[in-house]
Coordinates of C-alpha atoms and ligand atoms in Angstrom, one line a residue:
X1 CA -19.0 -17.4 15.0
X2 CA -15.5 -16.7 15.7
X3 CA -13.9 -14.8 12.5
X4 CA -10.8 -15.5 11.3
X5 CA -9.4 -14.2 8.0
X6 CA -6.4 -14.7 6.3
X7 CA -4.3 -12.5 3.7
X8 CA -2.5 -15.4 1.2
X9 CA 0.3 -14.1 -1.0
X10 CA 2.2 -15.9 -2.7
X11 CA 5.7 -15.1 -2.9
X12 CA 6.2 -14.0 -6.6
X13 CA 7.8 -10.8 -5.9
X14 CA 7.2 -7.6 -3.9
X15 CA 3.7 -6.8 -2.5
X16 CA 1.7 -4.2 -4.7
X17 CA 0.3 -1.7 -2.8
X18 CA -2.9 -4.1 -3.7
X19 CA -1.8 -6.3 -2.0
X20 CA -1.5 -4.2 1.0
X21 CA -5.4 -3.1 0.6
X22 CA -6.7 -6.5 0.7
X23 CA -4.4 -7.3 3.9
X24 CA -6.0 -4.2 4.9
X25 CA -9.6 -5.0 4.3
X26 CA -8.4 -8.6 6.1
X27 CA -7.0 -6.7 9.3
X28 CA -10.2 -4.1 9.6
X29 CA -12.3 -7.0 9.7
X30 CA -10.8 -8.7 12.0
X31 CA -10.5 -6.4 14.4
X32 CA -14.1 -4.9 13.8
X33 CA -15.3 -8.7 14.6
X34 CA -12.3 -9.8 17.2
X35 CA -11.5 -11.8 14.9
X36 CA -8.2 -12.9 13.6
X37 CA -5.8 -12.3 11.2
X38 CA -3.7 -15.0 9.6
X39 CA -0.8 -14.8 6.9
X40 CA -0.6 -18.0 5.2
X41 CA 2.1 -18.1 2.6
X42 CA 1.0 -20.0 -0.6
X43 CA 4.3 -20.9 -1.8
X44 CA 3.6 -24.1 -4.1
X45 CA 4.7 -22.9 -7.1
X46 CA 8.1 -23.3 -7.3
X47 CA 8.4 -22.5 -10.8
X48 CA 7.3 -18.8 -9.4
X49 CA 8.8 -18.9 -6.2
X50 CA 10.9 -15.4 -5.8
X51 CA 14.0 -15.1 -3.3
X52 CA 13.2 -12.7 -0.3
X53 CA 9.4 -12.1 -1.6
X54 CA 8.2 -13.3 1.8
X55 CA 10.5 -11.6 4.1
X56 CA 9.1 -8.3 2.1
X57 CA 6.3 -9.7 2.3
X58 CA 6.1 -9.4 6.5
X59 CA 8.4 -6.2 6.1
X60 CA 5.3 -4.4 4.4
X61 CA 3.1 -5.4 6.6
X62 CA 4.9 -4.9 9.7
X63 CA 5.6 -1.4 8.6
X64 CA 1.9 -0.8 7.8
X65 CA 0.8 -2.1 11.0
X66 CA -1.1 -4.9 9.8
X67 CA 0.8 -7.2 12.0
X68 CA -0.4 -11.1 11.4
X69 CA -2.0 -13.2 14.7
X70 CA -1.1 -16.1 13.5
X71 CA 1.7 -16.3 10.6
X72 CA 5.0 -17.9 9.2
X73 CA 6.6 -15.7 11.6
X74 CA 4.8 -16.1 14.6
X75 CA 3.1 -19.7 14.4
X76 CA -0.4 -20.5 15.9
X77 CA -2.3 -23.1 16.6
X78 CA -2.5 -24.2 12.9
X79 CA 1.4 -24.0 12.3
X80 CA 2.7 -24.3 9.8
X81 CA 1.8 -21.2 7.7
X82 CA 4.2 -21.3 4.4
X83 CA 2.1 -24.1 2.5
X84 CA 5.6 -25.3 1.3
X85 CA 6.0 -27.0 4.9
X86 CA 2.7 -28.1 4.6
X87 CA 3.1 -30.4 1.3
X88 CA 2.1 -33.6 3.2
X89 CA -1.4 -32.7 3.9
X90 CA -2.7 -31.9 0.5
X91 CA -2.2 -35.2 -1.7
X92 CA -5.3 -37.1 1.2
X93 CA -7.7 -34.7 0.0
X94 CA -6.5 -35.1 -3.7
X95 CA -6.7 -39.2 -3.1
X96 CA -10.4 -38.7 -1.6
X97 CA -11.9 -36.2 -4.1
X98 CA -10.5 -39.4 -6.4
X99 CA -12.4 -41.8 -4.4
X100 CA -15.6 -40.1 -4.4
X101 CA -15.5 -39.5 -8.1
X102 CA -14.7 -35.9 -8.3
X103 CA -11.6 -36.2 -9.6
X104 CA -9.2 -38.5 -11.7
X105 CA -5.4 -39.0 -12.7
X106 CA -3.9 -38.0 -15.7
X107 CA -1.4 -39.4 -17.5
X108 CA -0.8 -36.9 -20.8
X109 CA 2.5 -35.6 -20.5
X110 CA 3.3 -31.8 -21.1
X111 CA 4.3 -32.6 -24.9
X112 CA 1.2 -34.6 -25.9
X113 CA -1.2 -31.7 -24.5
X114 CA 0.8 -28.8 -26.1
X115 CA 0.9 -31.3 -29.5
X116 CA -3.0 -31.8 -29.0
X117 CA -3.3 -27.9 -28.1
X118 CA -2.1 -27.3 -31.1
X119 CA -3.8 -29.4 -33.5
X120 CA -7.3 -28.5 -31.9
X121 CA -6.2 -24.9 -32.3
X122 CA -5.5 -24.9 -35.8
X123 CA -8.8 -27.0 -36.7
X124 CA -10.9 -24.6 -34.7
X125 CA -8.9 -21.4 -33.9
X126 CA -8.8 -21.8 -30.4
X127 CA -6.9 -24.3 -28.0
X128 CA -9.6 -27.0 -26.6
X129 CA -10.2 -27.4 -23.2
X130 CA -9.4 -30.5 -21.2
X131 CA -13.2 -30.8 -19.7
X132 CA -16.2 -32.9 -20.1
X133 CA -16.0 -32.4 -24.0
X134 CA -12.7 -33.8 -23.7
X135 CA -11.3 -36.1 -21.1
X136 CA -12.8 -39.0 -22.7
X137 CA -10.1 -38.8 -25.5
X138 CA -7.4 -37.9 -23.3
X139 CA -5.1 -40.5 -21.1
X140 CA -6.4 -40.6 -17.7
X141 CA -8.4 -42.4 -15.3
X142 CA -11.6 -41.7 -16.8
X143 CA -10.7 -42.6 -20.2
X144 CA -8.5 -45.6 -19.9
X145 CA -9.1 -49.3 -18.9
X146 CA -9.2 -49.8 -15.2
X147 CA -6.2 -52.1 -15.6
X148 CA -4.3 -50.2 -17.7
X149 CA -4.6 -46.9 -15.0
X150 CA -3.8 -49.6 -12.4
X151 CA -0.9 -50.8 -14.3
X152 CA 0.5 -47.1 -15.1
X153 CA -0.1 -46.0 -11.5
X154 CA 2.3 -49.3 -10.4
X155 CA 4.7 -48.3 -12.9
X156 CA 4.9 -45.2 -11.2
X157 CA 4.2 -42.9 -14.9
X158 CA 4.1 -39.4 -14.5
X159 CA 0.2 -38.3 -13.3
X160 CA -1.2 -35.4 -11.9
X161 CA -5.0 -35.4 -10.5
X162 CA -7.2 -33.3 -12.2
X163 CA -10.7 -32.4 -10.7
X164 CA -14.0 -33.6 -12.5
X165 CA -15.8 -30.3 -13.8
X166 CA -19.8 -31.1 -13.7
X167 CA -21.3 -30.7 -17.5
X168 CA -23.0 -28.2 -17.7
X169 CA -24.1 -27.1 -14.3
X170 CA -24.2 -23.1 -13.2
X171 CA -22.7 -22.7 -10.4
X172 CA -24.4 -19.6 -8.1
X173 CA -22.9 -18.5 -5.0
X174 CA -23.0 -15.3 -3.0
X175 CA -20.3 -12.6 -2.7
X176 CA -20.9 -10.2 0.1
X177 CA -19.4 -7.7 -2.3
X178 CA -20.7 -8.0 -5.4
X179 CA -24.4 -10.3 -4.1
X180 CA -25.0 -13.3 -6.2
X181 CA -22.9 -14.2 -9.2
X182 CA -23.0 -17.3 -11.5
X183 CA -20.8 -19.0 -13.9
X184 CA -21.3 -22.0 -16.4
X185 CA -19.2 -25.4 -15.1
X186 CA -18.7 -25.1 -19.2
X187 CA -16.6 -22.0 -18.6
X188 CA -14.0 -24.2 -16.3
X189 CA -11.5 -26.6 -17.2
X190 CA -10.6 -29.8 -15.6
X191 CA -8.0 -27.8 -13.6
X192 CA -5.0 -29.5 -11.9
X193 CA -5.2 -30.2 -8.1
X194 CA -2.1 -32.2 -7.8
X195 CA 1.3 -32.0 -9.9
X196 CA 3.7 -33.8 -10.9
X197 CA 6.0 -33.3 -8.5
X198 CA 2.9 -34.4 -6.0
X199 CA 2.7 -30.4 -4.5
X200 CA -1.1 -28.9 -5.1
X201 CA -1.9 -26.4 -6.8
X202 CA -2.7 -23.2 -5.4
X203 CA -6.6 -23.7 -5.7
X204 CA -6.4 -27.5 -4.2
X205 CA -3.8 -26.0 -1.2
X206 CA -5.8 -22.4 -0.9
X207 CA -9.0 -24.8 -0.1
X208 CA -7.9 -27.4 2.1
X209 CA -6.0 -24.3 4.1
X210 CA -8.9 -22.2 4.1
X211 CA -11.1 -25.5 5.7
X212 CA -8.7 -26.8 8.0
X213 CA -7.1 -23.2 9.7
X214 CA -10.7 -22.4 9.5
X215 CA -11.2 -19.7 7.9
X216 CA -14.8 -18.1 8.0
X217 CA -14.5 -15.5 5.5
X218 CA -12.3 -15.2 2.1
X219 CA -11.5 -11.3 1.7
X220 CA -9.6 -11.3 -1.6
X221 CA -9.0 -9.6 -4.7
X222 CA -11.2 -9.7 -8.0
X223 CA -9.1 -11.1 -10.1
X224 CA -9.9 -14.5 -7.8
X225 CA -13.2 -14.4 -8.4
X226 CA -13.2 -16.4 -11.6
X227 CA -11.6 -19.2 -9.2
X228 CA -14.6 -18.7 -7.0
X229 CA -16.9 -21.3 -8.9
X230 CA -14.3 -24.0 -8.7
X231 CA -13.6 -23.9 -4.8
X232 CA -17.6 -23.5 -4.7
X233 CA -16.8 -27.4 -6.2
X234 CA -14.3 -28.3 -4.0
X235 CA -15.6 -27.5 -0.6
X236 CA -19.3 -29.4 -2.1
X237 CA -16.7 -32.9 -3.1
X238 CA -14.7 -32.2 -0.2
X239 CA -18.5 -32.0 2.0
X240 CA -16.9 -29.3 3.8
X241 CA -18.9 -25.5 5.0
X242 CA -17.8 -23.0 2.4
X243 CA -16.5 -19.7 3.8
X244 CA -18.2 -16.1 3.1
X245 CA -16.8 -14.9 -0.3
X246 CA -15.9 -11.4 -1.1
X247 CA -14.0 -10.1 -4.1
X248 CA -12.2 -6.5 -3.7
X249 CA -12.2 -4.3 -6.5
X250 CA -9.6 -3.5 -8.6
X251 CA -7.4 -0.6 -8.4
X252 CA -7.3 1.0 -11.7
X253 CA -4.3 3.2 -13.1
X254 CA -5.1 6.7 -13.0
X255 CA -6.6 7.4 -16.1
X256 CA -9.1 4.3 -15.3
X257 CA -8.2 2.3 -17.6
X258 CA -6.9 -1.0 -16.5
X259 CA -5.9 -2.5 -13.5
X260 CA -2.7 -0.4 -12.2
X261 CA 0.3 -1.6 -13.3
X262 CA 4.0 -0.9 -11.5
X263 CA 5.2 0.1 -15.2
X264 CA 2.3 3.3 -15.4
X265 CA 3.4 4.1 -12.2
X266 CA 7.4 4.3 -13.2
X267 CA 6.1 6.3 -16.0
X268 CA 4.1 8.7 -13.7
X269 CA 6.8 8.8 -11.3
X270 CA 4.9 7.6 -8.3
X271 CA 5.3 4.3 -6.7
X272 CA 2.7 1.4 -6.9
X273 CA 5.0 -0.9 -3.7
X274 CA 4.9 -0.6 -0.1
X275 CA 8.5 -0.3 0.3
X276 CA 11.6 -0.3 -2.2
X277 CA 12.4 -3.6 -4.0
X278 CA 15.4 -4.3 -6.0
X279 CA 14.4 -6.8 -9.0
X280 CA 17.9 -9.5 -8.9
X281 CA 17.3 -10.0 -12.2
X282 CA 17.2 -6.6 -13.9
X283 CA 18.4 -5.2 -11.2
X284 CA 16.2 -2.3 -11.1
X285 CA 15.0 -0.9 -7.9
X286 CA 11.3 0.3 -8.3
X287 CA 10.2 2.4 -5.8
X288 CA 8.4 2.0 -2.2
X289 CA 6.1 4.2 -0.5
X290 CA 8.0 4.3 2.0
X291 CA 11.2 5.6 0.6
X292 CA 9.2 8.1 -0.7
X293 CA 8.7 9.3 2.5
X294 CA 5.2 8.1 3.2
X295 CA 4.2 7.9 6.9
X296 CA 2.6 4.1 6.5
X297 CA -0.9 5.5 8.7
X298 CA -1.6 7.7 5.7
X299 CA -1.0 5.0 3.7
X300 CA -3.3 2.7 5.4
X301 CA -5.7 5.6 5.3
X302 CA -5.4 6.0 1.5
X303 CA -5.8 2.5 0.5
X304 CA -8.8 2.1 2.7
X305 CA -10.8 5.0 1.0
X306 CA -10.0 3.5 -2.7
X307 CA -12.8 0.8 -2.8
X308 CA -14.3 1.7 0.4
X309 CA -16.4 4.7 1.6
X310 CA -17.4 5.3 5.0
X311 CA -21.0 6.5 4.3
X312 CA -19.8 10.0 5.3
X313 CA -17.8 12.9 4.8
X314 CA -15.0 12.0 6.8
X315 CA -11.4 11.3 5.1
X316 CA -9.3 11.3 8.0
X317 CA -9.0 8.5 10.2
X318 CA -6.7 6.6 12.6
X319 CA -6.3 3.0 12.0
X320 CA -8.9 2.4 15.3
X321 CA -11.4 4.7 13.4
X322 CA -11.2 2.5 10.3
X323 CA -11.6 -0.7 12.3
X324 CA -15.0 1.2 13.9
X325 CA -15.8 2.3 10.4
X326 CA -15.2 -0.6 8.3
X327 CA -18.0 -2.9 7.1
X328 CA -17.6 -5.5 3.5
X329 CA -21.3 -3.5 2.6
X330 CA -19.3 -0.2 2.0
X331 CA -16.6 -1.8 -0.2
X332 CA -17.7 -0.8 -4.0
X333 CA -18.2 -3.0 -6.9
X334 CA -16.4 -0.8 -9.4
X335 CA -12.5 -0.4 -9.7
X336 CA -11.0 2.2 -7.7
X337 CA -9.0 4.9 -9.5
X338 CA -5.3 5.7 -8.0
X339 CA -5.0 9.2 -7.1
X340 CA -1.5 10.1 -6.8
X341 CA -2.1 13.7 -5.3
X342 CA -4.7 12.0 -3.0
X343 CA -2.3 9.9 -1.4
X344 CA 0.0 13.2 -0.8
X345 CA -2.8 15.2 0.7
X346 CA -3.4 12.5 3.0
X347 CA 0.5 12.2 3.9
X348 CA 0.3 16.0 4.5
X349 CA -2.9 15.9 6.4
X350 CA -0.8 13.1 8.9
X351 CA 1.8 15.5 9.3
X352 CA -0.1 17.9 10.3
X353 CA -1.6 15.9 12.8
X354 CA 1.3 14.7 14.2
X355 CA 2.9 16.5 17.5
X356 CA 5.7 18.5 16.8
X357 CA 7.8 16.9 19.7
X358 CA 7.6 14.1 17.4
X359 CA 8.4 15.8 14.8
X360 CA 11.6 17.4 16.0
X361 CA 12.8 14.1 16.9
X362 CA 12.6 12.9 13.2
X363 CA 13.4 16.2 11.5
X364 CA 16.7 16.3 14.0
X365 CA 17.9 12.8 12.8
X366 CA 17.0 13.9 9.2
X367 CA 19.1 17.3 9.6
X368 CA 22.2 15.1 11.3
X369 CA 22.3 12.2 8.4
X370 CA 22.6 16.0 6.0
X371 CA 25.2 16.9 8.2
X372 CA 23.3 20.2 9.2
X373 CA 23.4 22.2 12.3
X374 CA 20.2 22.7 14.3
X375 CA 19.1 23.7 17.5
X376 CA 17.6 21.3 19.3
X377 CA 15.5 23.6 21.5
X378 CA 13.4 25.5 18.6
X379 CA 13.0 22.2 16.4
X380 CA 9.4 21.5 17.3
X381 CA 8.2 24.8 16.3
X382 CA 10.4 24.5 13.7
X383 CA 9.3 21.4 12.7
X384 CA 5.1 22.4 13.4
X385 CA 5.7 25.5 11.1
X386 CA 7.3 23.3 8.3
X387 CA 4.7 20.6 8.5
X388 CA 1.7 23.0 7.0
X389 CA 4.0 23.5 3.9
X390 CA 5.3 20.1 3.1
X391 CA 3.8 16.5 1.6
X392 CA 6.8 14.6 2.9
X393 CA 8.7 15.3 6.1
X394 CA 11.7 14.5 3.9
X395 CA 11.3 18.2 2.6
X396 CA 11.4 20.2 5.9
X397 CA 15.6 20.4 5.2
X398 CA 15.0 21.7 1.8
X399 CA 11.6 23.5 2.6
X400 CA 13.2 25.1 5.8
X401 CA 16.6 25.4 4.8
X402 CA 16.5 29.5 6.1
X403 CA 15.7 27.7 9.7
X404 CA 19.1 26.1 9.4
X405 CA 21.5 28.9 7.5
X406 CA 21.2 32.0 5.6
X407 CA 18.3 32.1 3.1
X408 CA 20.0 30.9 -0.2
X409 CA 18.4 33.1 -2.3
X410 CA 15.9 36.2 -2.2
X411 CA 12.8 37.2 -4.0
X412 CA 14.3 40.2 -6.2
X413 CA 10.8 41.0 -7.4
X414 CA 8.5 41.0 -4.1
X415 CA 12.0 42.8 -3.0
X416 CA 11.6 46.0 -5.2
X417 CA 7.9 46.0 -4.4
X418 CA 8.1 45.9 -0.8
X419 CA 11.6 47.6 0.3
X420 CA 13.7 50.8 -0.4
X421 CA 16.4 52.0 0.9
X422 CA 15.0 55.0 2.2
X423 CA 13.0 53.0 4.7
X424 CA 16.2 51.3 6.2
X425 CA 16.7 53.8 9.5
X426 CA 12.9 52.9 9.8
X427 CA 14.1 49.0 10.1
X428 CA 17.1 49.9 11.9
X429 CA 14.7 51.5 14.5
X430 CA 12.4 48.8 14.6
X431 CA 15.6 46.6 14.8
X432 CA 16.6 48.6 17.5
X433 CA 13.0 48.1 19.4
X434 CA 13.2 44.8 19.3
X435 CA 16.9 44.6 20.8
X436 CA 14.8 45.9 24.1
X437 CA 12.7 42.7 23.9
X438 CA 13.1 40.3 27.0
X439 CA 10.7 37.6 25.7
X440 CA 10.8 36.8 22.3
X441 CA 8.2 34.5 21.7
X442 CA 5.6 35.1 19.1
X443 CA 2.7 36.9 21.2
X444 CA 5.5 39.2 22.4
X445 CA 7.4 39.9 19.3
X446 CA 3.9 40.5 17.3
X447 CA 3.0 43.0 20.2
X448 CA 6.1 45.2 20.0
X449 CA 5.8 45.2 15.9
X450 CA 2.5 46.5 15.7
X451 CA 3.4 49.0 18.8
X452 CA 6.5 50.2 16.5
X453 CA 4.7 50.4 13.4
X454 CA 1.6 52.6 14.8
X455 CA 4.2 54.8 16.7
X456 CA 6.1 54.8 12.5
X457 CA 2.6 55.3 11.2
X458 CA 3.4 52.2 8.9
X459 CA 1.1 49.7 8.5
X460 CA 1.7 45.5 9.2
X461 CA 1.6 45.1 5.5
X462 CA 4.6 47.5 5.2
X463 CA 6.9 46.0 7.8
X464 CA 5.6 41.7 7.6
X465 CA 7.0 41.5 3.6
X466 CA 9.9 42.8 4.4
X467 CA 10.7 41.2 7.5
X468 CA 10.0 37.6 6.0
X469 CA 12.5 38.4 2.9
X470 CA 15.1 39.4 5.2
X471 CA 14.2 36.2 7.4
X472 CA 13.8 33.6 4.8
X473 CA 14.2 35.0 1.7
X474 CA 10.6 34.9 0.2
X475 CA 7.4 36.2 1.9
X476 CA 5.5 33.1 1.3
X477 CA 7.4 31.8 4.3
X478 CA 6.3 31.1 7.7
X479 CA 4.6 34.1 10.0
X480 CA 7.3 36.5 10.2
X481 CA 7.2 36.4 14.5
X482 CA 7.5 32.4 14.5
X483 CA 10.1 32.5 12.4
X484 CA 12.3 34.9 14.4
X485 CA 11.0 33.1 17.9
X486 CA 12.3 29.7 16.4
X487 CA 15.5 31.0 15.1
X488 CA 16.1 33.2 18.7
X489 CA 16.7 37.0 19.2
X490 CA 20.4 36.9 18.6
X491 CA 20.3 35.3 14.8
X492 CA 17.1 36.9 13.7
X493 CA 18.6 39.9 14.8
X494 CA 22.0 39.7 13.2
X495 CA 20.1 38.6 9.9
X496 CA 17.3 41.6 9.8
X497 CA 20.6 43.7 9.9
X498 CA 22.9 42.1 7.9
X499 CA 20.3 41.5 5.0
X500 CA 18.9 45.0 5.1
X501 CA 22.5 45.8 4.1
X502 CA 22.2 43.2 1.3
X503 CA 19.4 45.0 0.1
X504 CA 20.3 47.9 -0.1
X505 CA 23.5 46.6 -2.6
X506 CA 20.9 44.5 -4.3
X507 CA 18.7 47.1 -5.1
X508 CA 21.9 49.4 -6.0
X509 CA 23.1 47.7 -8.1
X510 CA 19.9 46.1 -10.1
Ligands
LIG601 N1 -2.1 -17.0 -3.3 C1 -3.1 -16.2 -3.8 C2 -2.5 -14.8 -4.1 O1 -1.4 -14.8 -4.4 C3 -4.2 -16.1 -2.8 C4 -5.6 -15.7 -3.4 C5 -6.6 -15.9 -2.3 O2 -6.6 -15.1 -1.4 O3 -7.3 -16.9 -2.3 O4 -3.1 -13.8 -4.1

């Protein structure tokens, strides 16, 4: 079997980073099973239908790497891929599902069903259902003489076809995910396949997509699987082989409770979309991942791990670990908790891993669009000493600001632990020392430091504090010989010297 898979969103506004995890889930599987990947945009409901959703839509994904095989964008051999260019091949299947006796036209109008909501509400206490109970009462098809359906259909009367729910049948299929599950046909409603306007509905369109770009397996998320039951209907009317099901778990906000929401998130100050997205009508912007200075492979490698485990310790992996990784057995049942910090440590955890070449490159475009002055020779070890102490490479600037100018401010307390002035001819000598140096790379410098301080009778501990506050202004900077390699013998130099001065006035006059 050739699998293909498809991720379906509709465009109703941004992507939640949910969203991305079942495109995710799609895109491993695929590629564990070279498969393929579709995007198919179900875009039926106009009523819904949100401006620039889509192109968002294949922004995300392009940015997390989940590029489509076949998609809006790209066509393939079952173009078109927006359902909205596809509105001429739905009504057949509505017109033969009526023919075979699994579905019917209704004529109620939208007044005469809220009207007749309403009464049975009141008599009972909640709004009836329009199912096997009753249709019979109801204006359609079923309920009406033949002639006078015949002579409304002529008329050309508002209708919409509405499938034939089975009394009371339980309908069992399996979910790889969550193994068999069951639901009364008494807990479905006669639901609408075709509108008024004559477009499907999304489960009538999701169907007949699903069957004819032949799709083998339906990865989506939970809150679908109460639809499950009634396309287990459709594909039986339709007589068509059903696809593997399997329903992703939720992901919960972080205190577990409820499936998370983009308004928790505001309030928590971390961002629940793949990139920024700027609501037209409020115009409020709510915040994207990537904005917030996510790299997207620790994304990806975040989302993956909240509903999936690997069956091992392992956290980290590259996107071509995940595909080897990946199996639908290891996705849970139960709702995955968002862990903020989680997603952080694994943005740090990228970092680290990533060359600091490539680094430099990033942090030097950074430091230019701040409009401040680097040196483009020492920026990767720059760059690989700044990337153990940040969660965003959008700190480095801030982080490493001492790389870039004088230290702005200086640890007054560690100061008066570590320094008096009576040890500043001892600094000057070691200052002087170092002035001999020809190489000042790390191995070098650390080799004439501990020469000088043996020959001084001083231990590291003495000398290391003080030379980091001098350097950067706090000792829990970077290794006090990396820092003066990166910022070169001349600077470091001039700085040891000019601060030691400043310390001396700082301790003076404290
Ligand atoms: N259009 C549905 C959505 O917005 C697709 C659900 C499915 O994958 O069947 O998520």
């Amino acid at each position: 079997m050739d699998v293909r898979v498809r991720f379906a969103p509709s465009p109703t506004g941004p992507l939640h980073i949910g969203g991305i995890r079942t495109a995710l889930y799609n895109y491993l599987f695929a590629r564990k099973h070279g498969g393929r990947f579709l995007l198919r945009i179900e875009d039926t409901d106009q009523k819904r239908y949100v401006e620039k959703a889509e192109e968002y839509i294949t922004e995300a994904l392009g940015w997390c790497g989940l590029v489509p095989d076949e998609s809006p964008g790209q066509g393939g051999p079952h173009h078109p891929y927006r359902q909205s260019e596809r509105s001429g091949i739905y009504a057949r299947y509505a017109l033969h599902l009526i023919d075979a006796g699994h579905a019917y036209y209704a004529f109620d109008t939208e007044e005469e069903l809220e009207a007749w909501r309403a009464v049975g509400e009141a008599a009972t206490g909640t709004p009836p259902k329009y199912d096997a109970h009753t249709r019979g009462k109801l204006r359609n098809s079923l309920s009406l003489p033949p002639q006078e359906t015949a002579d409304l259909l002529a008329s050309g009367a508002e209708k919409v076809v509405r499938l034939k729910i089975p009394f009371a049948e339980t309908i069992v299929f399996d979910d790889l995910i969550r193994g068999t599950v069951s639901f009364s046909s008494d807990e479905l409603d006669d639901k609408v396949l075709l509108k008024a306007d004559g477009l499907p509905t999304y489960h009538l369109a999701n169907v007949v997509d699903d069957h004819l770009m032949q799709i083998t397996h339906v990865i989506r998320g939970e809150e679908w699987l109460s639809s499950g039951p009634l396309h287990v209907l459709l594909y039986r009317f339709l007589g068509w082989e059903r696809p593997a099901f399997a329903h992703l778990p939720l992901i919960l906000n972080p205190n577990g409770q409820g499936k998370l929401s983009k308004r928790t998130a505001d309030k928590l100050g971390f961002p629940v979309f793949p990139l920024n997205w700027k609501d037209t009508e409020s115009g409020q912007t709510w915040m994207g991942f990537r904005e917030s200075g996510f790299e997207p492979g620790a994304l990806i490698n975040f989302l993956a791990l909240l509903g999936w485990n690997p069956g091992t310790e392992q956290e980290l992996f590259t996107i071509d670990e995940l595909v080897e990784a990946f199996s639908l057995e290891r996705v849970h049942k139960a709702g995955a908790r968002f862990d903020y910090e989680k997603a952080r440590w694994f943005n740090q955890e990228y970092l680290k891993r990533l060359d600091n070449e490539t680094l430099a490159i990033r942090l030097a475009s950074l430091l230019d669009e701040q409009g401040i002055l680097h040196n483009p020779e020492s920026l990767p070890a720059i760059a690989g000493m700044l990337k153990e102490r940040v969660f965003f490479l959008r700190e480095m600037p801030e982080v490493g600001h001492f790389f870039f100018g004088e230290p702005r401010s200086f640890d007054q307390k560690m100061l008066a632990q570590k320094y008096k002035p009576s040890l500043r001819p001892v600094f000057e000598r070691l200052i002087a020392a170092l002035q001999q140096l020809d190489d000042f790379d790390p191995a070098s410098l650390e080799a004439e430091v501990k020469r000088f301080a043996a020959a001084e009778q001083l231990g590291l501990g003495a000398v290391l504090p003080v030379l980091r506050l001098a350097l950067a202004g706090t000792v829990q900077g970077p290794p006090a010989f990396d820092m003066m390699s990166a910022l070169g013998k001349k600077a470091s130099l001039q700085r040891l010297g000019d601060n030691l001065i400043r310390f001396d006035q700082m301790l003076a006059t404290a």
